[in-house]
mmCIF file of C-alpha atoms and ligand atoms in Angstrom:
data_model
loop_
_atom_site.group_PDB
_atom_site.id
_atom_site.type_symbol
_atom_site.label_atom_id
_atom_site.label_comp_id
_atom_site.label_asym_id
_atom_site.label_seq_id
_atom_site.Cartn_x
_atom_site.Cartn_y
_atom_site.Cartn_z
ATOM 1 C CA UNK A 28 0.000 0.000 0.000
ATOM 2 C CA UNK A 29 1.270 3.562 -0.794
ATOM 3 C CA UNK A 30 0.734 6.766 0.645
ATOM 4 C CA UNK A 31 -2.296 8.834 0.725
ATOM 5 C CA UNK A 32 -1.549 12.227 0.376
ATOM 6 C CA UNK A 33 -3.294 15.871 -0.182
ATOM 7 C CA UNK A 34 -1.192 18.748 -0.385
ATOM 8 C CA UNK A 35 -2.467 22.591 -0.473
ATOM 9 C CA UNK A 36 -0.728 25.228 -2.114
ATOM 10 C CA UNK A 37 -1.699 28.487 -1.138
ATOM 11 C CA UNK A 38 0.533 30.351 -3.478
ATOM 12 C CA UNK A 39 0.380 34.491 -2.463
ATOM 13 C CA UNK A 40 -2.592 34.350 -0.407
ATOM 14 C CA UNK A 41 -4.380 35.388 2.670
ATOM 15 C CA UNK A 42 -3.376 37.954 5.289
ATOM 16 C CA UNK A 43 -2.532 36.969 8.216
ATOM 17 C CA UNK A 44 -6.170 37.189 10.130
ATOM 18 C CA UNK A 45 -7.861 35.144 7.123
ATOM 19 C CA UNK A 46 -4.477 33.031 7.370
ATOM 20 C CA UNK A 47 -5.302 32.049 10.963
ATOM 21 C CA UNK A 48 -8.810 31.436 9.820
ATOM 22 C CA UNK A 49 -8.526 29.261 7.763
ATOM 23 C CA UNK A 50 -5.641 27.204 9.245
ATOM 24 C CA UNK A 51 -7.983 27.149 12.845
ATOM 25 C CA UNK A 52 -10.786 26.132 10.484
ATOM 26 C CA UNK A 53 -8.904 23.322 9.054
ATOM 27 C CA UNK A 54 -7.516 22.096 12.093
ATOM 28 C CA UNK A 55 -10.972 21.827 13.920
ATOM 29 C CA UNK A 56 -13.106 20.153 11.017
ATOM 30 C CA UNK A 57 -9.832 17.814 9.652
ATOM 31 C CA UNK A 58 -10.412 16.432 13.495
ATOM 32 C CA UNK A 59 -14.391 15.889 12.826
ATOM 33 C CA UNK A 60 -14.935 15.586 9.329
ATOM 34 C CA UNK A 61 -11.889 13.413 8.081
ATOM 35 C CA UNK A 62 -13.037 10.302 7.246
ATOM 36 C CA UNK A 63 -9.534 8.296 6.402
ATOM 37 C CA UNK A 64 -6.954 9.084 9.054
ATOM 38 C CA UNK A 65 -4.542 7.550 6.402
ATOM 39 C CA UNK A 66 -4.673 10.204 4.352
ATOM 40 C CA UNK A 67 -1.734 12.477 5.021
ATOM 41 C CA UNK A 68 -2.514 15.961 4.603
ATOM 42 C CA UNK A 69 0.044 18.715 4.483
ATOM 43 C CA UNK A 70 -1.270 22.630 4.279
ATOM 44 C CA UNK A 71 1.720 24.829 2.705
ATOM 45 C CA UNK A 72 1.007 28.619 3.276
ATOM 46 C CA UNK A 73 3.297 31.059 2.721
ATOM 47 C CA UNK A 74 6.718 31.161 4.423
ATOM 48 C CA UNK A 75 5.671 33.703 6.639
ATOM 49 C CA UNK A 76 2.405 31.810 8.555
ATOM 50 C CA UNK A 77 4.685 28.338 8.430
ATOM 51 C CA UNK A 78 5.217 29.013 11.952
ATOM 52 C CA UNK A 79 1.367 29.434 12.834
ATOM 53 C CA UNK A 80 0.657 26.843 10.991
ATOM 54 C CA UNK A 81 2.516 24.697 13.050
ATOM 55 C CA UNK A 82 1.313 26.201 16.353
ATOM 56 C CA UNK A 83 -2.498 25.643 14.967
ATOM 57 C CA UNK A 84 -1.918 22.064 13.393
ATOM 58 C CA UNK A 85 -2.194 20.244 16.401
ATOM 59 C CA UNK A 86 -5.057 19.628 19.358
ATOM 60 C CA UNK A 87 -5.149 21.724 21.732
ATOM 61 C CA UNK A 88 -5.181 19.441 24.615
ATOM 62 C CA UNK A 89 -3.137 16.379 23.042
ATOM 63 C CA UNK A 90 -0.235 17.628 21.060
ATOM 64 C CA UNK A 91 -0.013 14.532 19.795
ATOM 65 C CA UNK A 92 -3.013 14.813 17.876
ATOM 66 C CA UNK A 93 -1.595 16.346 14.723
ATOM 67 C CA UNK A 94 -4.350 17.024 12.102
ATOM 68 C CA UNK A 95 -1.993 18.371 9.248
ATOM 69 C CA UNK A 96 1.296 18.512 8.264
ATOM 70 C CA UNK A 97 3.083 22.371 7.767
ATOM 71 C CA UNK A 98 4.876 22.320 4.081
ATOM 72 C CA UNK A 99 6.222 25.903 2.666
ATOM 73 C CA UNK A 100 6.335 27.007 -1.093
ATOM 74 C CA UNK A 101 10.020 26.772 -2.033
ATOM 75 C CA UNK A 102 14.140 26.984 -0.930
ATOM 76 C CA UNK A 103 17.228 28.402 -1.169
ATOM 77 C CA UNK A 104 19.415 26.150 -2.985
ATOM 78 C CA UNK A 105 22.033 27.565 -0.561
ATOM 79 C CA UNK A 106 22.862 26.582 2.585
ATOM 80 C CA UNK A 107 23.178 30.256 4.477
ATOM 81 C CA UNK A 108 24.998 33.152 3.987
ATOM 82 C CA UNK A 109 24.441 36.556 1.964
ATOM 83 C CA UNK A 110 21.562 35.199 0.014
ATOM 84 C CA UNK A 111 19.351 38.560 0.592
ATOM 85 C CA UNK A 112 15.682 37.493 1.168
ATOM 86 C CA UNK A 113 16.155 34.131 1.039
ATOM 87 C CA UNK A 114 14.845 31.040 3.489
ATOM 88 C CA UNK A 115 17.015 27.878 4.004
ATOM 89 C CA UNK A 116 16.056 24.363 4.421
ATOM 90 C CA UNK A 117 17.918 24.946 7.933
ATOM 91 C CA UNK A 118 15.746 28.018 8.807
ATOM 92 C CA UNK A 119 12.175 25.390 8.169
ATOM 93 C CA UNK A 120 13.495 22.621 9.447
ATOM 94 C CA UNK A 121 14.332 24.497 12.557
ATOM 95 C CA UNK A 122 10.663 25.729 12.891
ATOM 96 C CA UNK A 123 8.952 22.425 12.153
ATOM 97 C CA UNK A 124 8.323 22.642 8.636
ATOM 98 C CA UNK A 125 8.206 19.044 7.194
ATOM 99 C CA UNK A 126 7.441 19.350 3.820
ATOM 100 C CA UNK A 127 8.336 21.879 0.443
ATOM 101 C CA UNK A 128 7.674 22.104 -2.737
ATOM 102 C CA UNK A 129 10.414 22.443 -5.271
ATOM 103 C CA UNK A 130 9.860 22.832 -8.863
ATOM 104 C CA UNK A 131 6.531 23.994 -9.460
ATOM 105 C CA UNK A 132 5.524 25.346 -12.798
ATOM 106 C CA UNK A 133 5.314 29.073 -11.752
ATOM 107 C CA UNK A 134 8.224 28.695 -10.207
ATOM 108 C CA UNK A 135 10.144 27.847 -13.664
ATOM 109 C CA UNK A 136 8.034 30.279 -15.527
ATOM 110 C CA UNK A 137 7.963 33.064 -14.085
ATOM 111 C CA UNK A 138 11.150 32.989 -11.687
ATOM 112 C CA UNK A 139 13.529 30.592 -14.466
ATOM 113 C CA UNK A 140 14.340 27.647 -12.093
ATOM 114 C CA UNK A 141 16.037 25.009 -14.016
ATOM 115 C CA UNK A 142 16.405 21.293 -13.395
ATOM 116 C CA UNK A 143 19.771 22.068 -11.644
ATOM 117 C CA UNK A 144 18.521 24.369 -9.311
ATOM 118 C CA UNK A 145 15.827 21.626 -8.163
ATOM 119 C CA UNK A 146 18.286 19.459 -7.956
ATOM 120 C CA UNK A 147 20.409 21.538 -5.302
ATOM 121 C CA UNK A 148 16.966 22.266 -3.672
ATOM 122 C CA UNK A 149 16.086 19.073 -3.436
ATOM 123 C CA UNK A 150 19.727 18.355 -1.821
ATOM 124 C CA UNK A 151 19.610 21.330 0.776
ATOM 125 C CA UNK A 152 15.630 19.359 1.949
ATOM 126 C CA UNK A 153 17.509 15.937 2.124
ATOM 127 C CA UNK A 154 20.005 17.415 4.123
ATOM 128 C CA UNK A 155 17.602 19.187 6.655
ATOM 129 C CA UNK A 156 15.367 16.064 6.948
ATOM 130 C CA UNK A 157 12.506 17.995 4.807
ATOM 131 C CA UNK A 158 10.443 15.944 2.115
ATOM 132 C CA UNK A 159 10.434 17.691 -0.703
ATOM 133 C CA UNK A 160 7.393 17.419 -3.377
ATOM 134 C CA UNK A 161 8.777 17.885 -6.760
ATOM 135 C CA UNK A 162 6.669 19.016 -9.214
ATOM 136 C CA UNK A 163 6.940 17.889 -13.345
ATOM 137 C CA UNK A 164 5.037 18.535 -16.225
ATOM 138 C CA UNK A 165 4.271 19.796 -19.495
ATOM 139 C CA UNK A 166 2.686 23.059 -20.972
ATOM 140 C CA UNK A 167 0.276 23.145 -23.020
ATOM 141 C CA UNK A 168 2.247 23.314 -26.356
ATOM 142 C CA UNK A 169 4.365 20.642 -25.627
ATOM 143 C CA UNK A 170 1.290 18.111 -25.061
ATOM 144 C CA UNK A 171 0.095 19.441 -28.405
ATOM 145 C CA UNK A 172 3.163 18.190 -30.124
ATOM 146 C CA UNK A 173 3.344 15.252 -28.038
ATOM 147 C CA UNK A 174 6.282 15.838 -26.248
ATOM 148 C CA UNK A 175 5.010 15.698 -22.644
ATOM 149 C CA UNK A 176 7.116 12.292 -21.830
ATOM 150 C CA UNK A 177 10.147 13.858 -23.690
ATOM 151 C CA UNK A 178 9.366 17.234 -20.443
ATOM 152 C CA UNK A 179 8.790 15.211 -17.836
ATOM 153 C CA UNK A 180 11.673 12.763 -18.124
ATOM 154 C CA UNK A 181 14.181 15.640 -18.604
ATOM 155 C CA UNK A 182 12.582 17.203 -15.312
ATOM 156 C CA UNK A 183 13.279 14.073 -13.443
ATOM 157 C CA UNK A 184 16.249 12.961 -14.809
ATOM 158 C CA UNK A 185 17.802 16.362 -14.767
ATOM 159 C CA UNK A 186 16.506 17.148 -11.652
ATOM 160 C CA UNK A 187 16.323 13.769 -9.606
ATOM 161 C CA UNK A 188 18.098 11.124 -10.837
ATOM 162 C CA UNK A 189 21.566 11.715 -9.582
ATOM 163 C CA UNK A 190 20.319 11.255 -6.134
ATOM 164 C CA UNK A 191 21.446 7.719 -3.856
ATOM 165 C CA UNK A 192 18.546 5.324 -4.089
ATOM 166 C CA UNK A 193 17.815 5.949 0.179
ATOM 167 C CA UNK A 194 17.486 9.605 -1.008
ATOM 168 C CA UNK A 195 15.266 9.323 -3.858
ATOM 169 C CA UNK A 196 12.900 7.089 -1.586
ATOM 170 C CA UNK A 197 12.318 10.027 0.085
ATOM 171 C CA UNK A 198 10.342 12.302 -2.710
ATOM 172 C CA UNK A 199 6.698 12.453 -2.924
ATOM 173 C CA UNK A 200 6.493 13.527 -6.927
ATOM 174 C CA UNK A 201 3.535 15.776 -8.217
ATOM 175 C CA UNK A 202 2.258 15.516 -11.959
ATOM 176 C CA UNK A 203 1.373 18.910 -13.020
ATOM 177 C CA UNK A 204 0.069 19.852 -16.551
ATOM 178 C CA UNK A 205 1.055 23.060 -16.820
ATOM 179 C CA UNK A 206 -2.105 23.416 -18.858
ATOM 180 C CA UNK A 207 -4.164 22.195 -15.932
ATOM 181 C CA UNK A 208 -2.863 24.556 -13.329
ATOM 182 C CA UNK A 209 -5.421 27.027 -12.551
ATOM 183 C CA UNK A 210 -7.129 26.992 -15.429
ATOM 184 C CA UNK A 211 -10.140 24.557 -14.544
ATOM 185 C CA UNK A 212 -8.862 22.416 -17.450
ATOM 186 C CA UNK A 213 -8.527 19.382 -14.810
ATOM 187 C CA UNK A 214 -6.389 16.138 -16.880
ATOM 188 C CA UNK A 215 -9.137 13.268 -17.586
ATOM 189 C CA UNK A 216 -8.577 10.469 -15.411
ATOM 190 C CA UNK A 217 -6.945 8.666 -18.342
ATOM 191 C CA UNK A 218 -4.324 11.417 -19.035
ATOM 192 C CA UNK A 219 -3.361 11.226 -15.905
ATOM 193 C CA UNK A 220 -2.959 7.728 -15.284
ATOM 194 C CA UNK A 221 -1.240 7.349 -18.603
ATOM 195 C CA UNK A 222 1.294 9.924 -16.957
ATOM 196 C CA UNK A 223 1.270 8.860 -13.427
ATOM 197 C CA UNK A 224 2.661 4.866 -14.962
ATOM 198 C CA UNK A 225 5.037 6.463 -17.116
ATOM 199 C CA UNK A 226 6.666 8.259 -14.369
ATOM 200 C CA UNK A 227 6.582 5.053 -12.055
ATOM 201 C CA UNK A 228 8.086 2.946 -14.937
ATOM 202 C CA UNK A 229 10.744 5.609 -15.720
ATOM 203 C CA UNK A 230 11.760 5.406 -11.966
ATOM 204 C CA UNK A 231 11.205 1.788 -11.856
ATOM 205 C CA UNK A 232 14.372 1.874 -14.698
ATOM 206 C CA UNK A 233 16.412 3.774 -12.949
ATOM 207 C CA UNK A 234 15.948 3.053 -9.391
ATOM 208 C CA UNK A 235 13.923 -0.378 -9.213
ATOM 209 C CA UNK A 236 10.582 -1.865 -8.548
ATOM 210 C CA UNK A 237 10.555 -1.491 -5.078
ATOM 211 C CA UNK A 238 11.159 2.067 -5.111
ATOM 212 C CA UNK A 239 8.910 2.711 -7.501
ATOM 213 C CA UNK A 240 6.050 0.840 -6.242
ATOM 214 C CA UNK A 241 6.252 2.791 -2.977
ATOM 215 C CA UNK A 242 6.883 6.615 -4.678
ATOM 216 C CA UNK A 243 3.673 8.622 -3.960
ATOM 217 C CA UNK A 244 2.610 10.414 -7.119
ATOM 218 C CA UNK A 245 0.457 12.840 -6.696
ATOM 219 C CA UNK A 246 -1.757 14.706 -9.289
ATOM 220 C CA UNK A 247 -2.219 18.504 -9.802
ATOM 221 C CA UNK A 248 -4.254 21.066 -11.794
ATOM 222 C CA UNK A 249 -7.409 22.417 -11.571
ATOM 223 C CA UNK A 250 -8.261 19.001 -8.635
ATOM 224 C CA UNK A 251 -11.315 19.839 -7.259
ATOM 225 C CA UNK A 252 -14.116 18.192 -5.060
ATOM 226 C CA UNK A 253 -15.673 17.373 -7.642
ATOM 227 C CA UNK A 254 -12.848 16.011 -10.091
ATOM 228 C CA UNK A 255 -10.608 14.406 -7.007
ATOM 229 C CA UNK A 256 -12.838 11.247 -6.967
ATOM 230 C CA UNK A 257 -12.390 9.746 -10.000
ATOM 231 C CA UNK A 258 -8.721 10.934 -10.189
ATOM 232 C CA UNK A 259 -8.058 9.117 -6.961
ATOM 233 C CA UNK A 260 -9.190 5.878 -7.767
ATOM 234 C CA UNK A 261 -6.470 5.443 -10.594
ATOM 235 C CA UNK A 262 -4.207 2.690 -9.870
ATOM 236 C CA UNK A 263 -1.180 5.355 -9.855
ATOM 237 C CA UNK A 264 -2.591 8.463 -8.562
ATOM 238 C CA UNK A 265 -2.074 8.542 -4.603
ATOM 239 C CA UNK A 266 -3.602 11.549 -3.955
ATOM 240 C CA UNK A 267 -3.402 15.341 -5.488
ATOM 241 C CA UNK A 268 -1.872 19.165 -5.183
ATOM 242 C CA UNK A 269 -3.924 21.559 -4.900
ATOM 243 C CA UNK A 270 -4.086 25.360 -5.425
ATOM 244 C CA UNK A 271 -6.957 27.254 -5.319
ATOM 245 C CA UNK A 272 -9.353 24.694 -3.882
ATOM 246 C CA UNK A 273 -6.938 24.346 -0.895
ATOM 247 C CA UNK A 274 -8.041 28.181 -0.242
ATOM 248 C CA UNK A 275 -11.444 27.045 0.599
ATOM 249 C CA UNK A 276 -12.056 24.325 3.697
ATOM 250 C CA UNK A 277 -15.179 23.247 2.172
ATOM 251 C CA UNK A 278 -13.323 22.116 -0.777
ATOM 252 C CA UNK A 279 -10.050 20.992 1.126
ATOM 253 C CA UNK A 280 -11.764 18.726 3.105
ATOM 254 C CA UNK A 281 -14.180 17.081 0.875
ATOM 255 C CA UNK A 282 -10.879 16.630 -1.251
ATOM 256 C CA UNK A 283 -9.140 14.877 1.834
ATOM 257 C CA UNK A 284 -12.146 12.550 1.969
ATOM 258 C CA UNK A 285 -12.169 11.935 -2.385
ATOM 259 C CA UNK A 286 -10.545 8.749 -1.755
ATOM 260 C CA UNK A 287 -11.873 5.531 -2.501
ATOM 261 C CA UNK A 288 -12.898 3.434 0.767
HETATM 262 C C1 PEP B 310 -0.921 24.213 -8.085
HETATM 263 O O1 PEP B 310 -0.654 25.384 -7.977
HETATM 264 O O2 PEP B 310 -0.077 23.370 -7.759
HETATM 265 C C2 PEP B 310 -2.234 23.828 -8.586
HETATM 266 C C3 PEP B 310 -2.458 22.572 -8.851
HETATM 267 O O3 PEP B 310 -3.157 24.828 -8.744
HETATM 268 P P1 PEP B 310 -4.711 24.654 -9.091
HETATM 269 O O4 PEP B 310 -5.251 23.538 -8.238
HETATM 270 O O5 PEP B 310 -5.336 25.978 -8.740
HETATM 271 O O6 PEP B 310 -4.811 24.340 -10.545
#
């Protein structure tokens, strides 16, 4: 059995009251409402409410009762140093952030991170005992010409592949379509499966079948309460990443419970 995970990506949004809101909201109705305490779910605000997030993510009586994980956006590729207004994986780890996302397709667009940068992101996580969720996928021109496998295996291999097999074991991967992200264009069921086995065989090459068979893959773009069912119940889809429904607990939540029983 593989992991069960839903991941929220809040991008640039909230204040800080609607911030605390939402983050009390989610803590209080995740402990009612969630029907599959398997499911792993990880809320990643921005940096600055990481450490709120953390302080609101558990019961208030029983610490022990933690009812979501706290992931952040992004990370320097550095280590520390004069790095002006960056955050290290040091810096989160030190304030109980267990999860980031590295990768994601805004982050390439609009602020050019290659494959090597994700790569030294992903080695600065390792390092500070951080998961990171690496995001792949392909715009919408390059599914048009077919290409999307030709994308997505440079993105991992580029970006992944020269990691030790204990390290790679780590990763939870996303599947993005750049084409899907925000758009309400959500990938059929089908497209994303197709994608989802690729990925695992690709890894399965390179790594093995036991690796693979354990790597959570999770899908993203446009995943919504109403989409998240049928996406779920692929054979290769372990759960999703979600944007602007994770800005709405109504929609998080009935996400959370999408999978099949
Ligand atoms: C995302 O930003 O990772 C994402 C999947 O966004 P959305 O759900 O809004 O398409």
């Amino acid at each position: 059995m593989r992991r069960k995970i839903v991941v929220g990506n809040w991008k640039m949004n909230k204040t800080f009251p609607e911030a605390e809101d939402l983050l009390d909201e989610l803590a209080e109705r995740l402990k009612e409402e969630q029907d599959d305490q398997d499911v792993e779910v990880i809320v990643c605000p921005p940096f600055l409410y990481a450490e709120m997030a953390h302080d609101l993510c558990t019961d208030e009586d029983d610490e022990s009762q933690v009812y979501y994980s706290v992931g952040v956006q992004d990370v320097s590729e550095h280590a520390q140093g004069a790095y002006t207004g960056e955050v290290s994986a040091a810096m989160l780890s030190s304030m109980g952030v267990e999860y980031c996302i590295v990768g994601h397709s805004e982050r390439r667009k609009y602020f050019g991170e290659s494959d090597a940068q994700v790569s030294r992101k992903v080695e600065q996580l390792l390092q500070n005992e951080i998961t990171p969720i690496v995001c792949c996928g392909e715009n919408a021109e390059e599914r048009e010409s077919g290409m999307q496998f030709d994308v997505i295996g440079r993105q991992l291999k580029e970006g992944l592949f020269g990691l030790k097999p204990l390290d790679f074991s780590r990763l939870v991967i996303a599947y993005e379509p750049v084409w899907a992200i925000g758009t309400g264009k959500t990938a059929t069921p089908g497209q994303a499966q197709e994608v989802h086995a690729w990925i695992r065989n690709l890894v399965q090459e390179q790594y093995g079948k036991e690796i693979a068979r354990v790597l959570p893959i999770l899908y993203g773009g446009s995943c919504n309460a109403r989409t998240a069912r049928d996406l779920f119940a692929q054979p290769d889809i372990d759960g999703g990443l979600i944007g602007g429904a994770s800005l709405n607990a109504d929609d998080f939540i009935a996400i959370v419970n999408s999978f099949e029983k």
